[in-house]
XYZ file of C-alpha atoms in Angstrom:
320
model
C 10.635 9.979 -25.898
C 13.445 11.655 -23.684
C 15.111 10.135 -20.744
C 14.279 10.385 -17.283
C 17.329 12.799 -16.927
C 16.082 15.063 -19.883
C 12.702 15.045 -18.458
C 13.824 16.237 -15.108
C 16.324 18.779 -16.340
C 13.865 20.502 -18.536
C 11.088 20.657 -15.870
C 12.943 21.287 -12.745
C 15.486 23.732 -14.189
C 12.504 25.710 -15.370
C 11.373 26.201 -11.661
C 14.874 26.739 -10.213
C 14.550 30.497 -10.493
C 11.570 30.583 -8.394
C 12.125 27.997 -5.907
C 15.815 28.361 -5.219
C 18.714 29.602 -6.997
C 22.258 28.282 -7.498
C 23.790 31.588 -7.805
C 26.921 32.167 -9.792
C 28.790 33.181 -6.598
C 28.036 29.901 -5.208
C 29.615 27.944 -8.082
C 32.382 26.527 -5.814
C 29.835 25.113 -3.150
C 30.212 21.431 -2.558
C 27.877 18.640 -1.681
C 27.946 17.460 1.759
C 25.940 14.702 3.438
C 24.525 11.796 1.514
C 23.271 12.658 -1.978
C 23.166 9.576 -4.557
C 22.994 10.509 -8.182
C 19.254 10.641 -9.501
C 20.033 8.468 -12.338
C 22.507 5.863 -11.281
C 22.770 6.049 -7.631
C 26.501 7.071 -7.431
C 27.294 8.881 -4.212
C 28.013 12.702 -5.216
C 29.017 14.013 -1.858
C 32.252 15.984 -2.126
C 31.598 17.044 -5.918
C 31.102 20.753 -6.944
C 27.396 21.995 -7.690
C 28.485 22.367 -11.178
C 29.951 19.213 -11.508
C 28.730 15.956 -13.334
C 28.319 12.314 -11.964
C 31.651 10.350 -12.500
C 29.767 7.232 -13.086
C 27.056 8.259 -15.719
C 27.754 11.959 -16.647
C 24.531 13.292 -15.246
C 24.985 17.023 -14.114
C 24.844 17.412 -10.433
C 22.517 20.396 -10.762
C 19.898 17.774 -12.205
C 20.061 15.738 -9.013
C 19.704 18.625 -6.924
C 16.625 19.948 -8.819
C 15.184 16.397 -8.537
C 15.919 15.898 -4.851
C 16.008 19.214 -3.027
C 12.613 20.707 -1.917
C 12.624 24.490 -1.618
C 9.543 24.168 0.661
C 11.020 21.499 2.966
C 11.012 23.765 5.916
C 7.212 24.743 5.606
C 6.124 21.220 6.114
C 4.615 20.042 9.656
C 6.883 17.183 11.032
C 5.231 13.846 10.848
C 4.491 12.059 14.288
C 5.890 8.690 13.125
C 7.543 9.040 9.853
C 9.010 5.458 9.701
C 5.635 3.988 10.671
C 3.915 6.460 8.257
C 6.218 5.363 5.282
C 5.789 1.745 5.821
C 2.023 1.992 6.488
C 1.575 3.695 3.036
C 3.267 0.757 1.383
C 1.164 -1.750 3.362
C -2.095 0.218 2.735
C -1.468 0.274 -0.981
C 0.366 -3.250 -1.358
C -2.043 -5.293 0.387
C -5.084 -3.647 -1.458
C -3.137 -4.739 -4.713
C -2.631 -8.309 -3.274
C -6.349 -8.851 -2.657
C -7.067 -7.452 -6.151
C -4.638 -9.818 -7.762
C -5.992 -12.784 -5.713
C -9.503 -12.057 -6.962
C -8.059 -12.087 -10.616
C -6.369 -15.494 -9.670
C -9.628 -16.977 -8.558
C -11.343 -15.780 -11.635
C -8.460 -17.215 -13.832
C -8.712 -20.576 -12.251
C -12.548 -20.421 -12.579
C -12.139 -20.114 -16.312
C -9.616 -23.031 -16.588
C -11.825 -25.033 -14.787
C -14.976 -24.286 -17.071
C -13.331 -23.856 -20.286
C -10.489 -26.511 -20.071
C -11.772 -28.976 -17.296
C -8.753 -28.152 -15.235
C -9.424 -29.105 -11.730
C -8.996 -26.293 -9.210
C -7.077 -26.936 -6.049
C -6.823 -23.149 -5.070
C -10.516 -22.852 -3.598
C -8.625 -21.306 -0.574
C -7.389 -18.347 -2.309
C -10.803 -16.536 -1.766
C -10.299 -16.685 2.145
C -7.136 -14.517 1.441
C -8.820 -11.581 -0.067
C -10.503 -10.471 3.270
C -7.129 -10.981 5.038
C -5.263 -8.770 2.443
C -7.908 -6.188 2.926
C -7.632 -6.271 6.600
C -3.911 -5.679 6.215
C -4.456 -2.714 3.931
C -7.064 -1.263 6.489
C -4.130 -1.682 9.282
C -1.865 0.126 6.741
C -4.322 2.898 6.378
C -4.379 3.949 9.925
C -1.291 5.901 9.094
C -3.233 8.316 7.162
C -5.260 9.419 10.570
C -3.590 12.489 11.988
C -0.176 11.783 10.270
C 1.396 15.284 11.162
C 1.402 17.611 13.989
C -1.031 20.445 13.594
C -3.760 18.569 11.812
C -7.333 19.855 12.566
C -10.201 17.535 13.804
C -11.804 17.953 10.348
C -8.649 16.718 8.560
C -8.664 13.701 10.942
C -12.424 12.786 10.833
C -12.265 11.573 7.101
C -9.421 8.852 7.659
C -11.207 7.759 11.073
C -14.548 7.206 8.969
C -12.442 5.385 6.360
C -10.886 3.112 8.728
C -14.108 2.285 10.392
C -15.535 1.464 6.939
C -12.859 -1.356 6.694
C -14.835 -3.382 9.063
C -17.783 -4.007 6.884
C -15.677 -3.942 3.737
C -13.598 -6.961 5.272
C -16.814 -8.777 6.369
C -18.526 -8.493 2.797
C -15.251 -9.528 1.128
C -15.169 -12.526 3.222
C -18.911 -13.363 2.886
C -18.479 -13.140 -0.922
C -15.144 -14.893 -1.657
C -14.648 -17.203 1.268
C -18.458 -18.149 1.707
C -20.532 -17.711 -1.426
C -17.854 -18.520 -4.057
C -17.194 -21.756 -2.144
C -20.620 -23.126 -1.705
C -22.871 -21.503 -4.537
C -20.704 -22.455 -7.676
C -18.500 -20.482 -10.112
C -19.592 -16.928 -10.668
C -19.695 -15.237 -14.218
C -19.068 -18.704 -16.038
C -21.934 -20.707 -14.825
C -25.364 -20.125 -13.335
C -24.179 -20.054 -9.945
C -26.573 -20.218 -7.066
C -27.203 -17.055 -5.047
C -26.212 -15.046 -7.787
C -28.299 -12.048 -6.828
C -26.852 -11.994 -3.317
C -23.434 -12.020 -4.665
C -23.817 -9.095 -6.988
C -25.496 -7.238 -4.420
C -22.619 -7.608 -2.231
C -20.240 -6.518 -5.040
C -22.389 -3.303 -5.285
C -22.097 -2.611 -1.575
C -18.413 -3.380 -1.692
C -17.944 -1.034 -4.662
C -19.791 1.554 -2.686
C -17.697 1.223 0.400
C -14.511 1.262 -1.389
C -15.301 4.493 -3.248
C -16.328 6.214 0.009
C -13.001 4.892 1.663
C -10.919 6.432 -1.203
C -12.978 9.836 -0.946
C -12.301 9.862 2.667
C -8.644 9.510 2.762
C -7.786 11.323 -0.286
C -6.879 14.710 1.659
C -4.258 12.769 3.688
C -2.928 10.917 0.541
C -2.569 14.371 -1.350
C -0.863 15.743 1.869
C 1.719 12.842 1.521
C 2.252 13.093 -2.071
C 3.081 16.896 -1.631
C 6.069 16.096 0.194
C 7.722 14.868 -3.046
C 8.644 17.988 -4.942
C 8.892 16.224 -8.266
C 5.011 14.870 -7.523
C 3.985 18.175 -6.394
C 5.495 20.249 -9.210
C 4.353 17.655 -11.743
C 7.806 16.307 -12.834
C 6.656 12.906 -11.872
C 3.105 11.793 -12.561
C 1.307 9.915 -9.613
C -1.979 7.839 -9.516
C -4.914 9.973 -8.411
C -7.606 8.600 -6.058
C -10.272 10.233 -8.304
C -9.193 8.111 -10.929
C -9.432 4.934 -8.824
C -12.995 6.105 -7.799
C -14.033 6.510 -11.358
C -12.735 2.912 -12.235
C -14.791 1.725 -9.152
C -17.759 3.512 -10.505
C -17.617 1.752 -13.872
C -17.409 -1.568 -12.363
C -20.389 -0.542 -9.961
C -22.494 0.496 -12.902
C -21.770 -3.013 -14.567
C -22.907 -4.627 -11.233
C -26.004 -2.484 -10.966
C -27.221 -3.507 -14.363
C -26.562 -7.147 -13.518
C -28.763 -6.635 -10.356
C -31.426 -5.089 -12.559
C -31.365 -8.024 -15.168
C -31.684 -10.484 -12.313
C -34.514 -8.522 -10.568
C -36.525 -7.200 -13.612
C -37.523 -10.117 -15.860
C -38.019 -7.800 -19.130
C -34.084 -6.754 -18.893
C -33.004 -10.344 -19.000
C -31.450 -10.230 -22.375
C -28.021 -11.285 -23.680
C -27.339 -7.632 -24.719
C -27.723 -6.124 -21.106
C -25.810 -9.303 -19.781
C -22.778 -8.522 -22.095
C -22.895 -4.869 -21.441
C -22.755 -5.390 -17.798
C -20.042 -8.082 -17.984
C -17.929 -5.669 -20.079
C -18.315 -2.887 -17.528
C -17.256 -5.025 -14.786
C -14.301 -6.396 -16.451
C -13.164 -2.748 -17.584
C -13.867 -1.197 -14.297
C -11.959 -4.168 -12.402
C -8.878 -3.865 -14.910
C -8.703 -0.069 -14.357
C -9.136 -0.429 -10.569
C -5.993 -2.969 -10.865
C -3.991 -0.366 -12.908
C -4.880 2.324 -10.361
C -3.984 0.305 -7.336
C -0.635 -0.692 -8.850
C -0.023 2.906 -9.622
C -0.649 3.844 -6.043
C 1.720 1.052 -4.685
C 4.403 2.418 -6.885
C 3.778 5.717 -5.810
C 3.913 4.766 -1.988
C 7.405 3.070 -2.936
C 8.644 6.187 -4.412
C 7.485 8.268 -1.494
C 8.906 5.687 1.152
C 12.371 7.340 1.299
C 10.985 11.032 1.201
C 8.389 10.279 4.132
C 10.815 8.123 6.117
C 13.863 10.679 6.109
C 11.844 13.858 5.485
C 12.095 16.259 2.379
C 15.627 17.715 1.952
C 16.414 21.472 1.756
C 19.402 22.997 -0.038
C 21.348 23.427 3.058
C 21.114 19.650 3.894
C 23.203 18.798 0.654
C 25.252 21.892 -0.050
C 28.062 22.977 2.153
C 28.549 26.707 2.284
C 32.018 28.025 2.689
C 32.345 29.945 5.845
C 33.967 33.244 5.844
C 37.740 33.334 6.688
C 38.439 34.698 10.167
């Protein structure tokens, strides 16, 4: 498996002829402004376009092709780039914290049932809706983030933000009320099991709707990264997250059926349901971790804006 430098050099140089050219008559052009090396972070300003990083030996051309966006001038300006970049990190990071908190709750349940370890972390369930609410707050940056967005482009994120209200309530009722009063789910015959599973189904459906409604806005942010847009760096797609949510939802729906329909109450159906919920939940966790990492990588691009070739290369002015 090649290094990141090799990966970018092979892919990015292949597109250089179409996107922008470092012509042979511009070989003496030097870098201006701030341009840290793509690999080690060494400041490359003042070096020749055809030089190499003094610290790690990475060609300057590799950093240029990784950082410079030939389409930078075509993007509509963001209304509040600093808030937008921070909001994306909050949106994905808080959602990931909510998911990890749920996993921690189930882990403490397992330790309590299997090893009789007393749990003193019952309050964790109450943090799940708090993190979800923070995620919804961060998601507000997806509403009309750039100038020129039409009403149609804005409507989806608005509806998604509104859906956070019932989502937060359902998460609170499930994890801060039912789980604290009705017994340990999954590991014991907890009271109000049907109510809890039906709420999980509703949570899954609402989460899928939110993901689909904000997808166009998220894609618009991702396109501001030249490496994500051209496939040089992969990113976590919301459709994959929706698919993972659908797997968990299928498991919950089977669980509801086994509770409501007596002939379906069998160890096989219960096992299938549990496996689907576990697999779907694990994939959702991986998906949101990927989205959080994407938000971290997009943060400087959204905050500072994409960089054109003219931003980093100083052209020699003709002699007077």
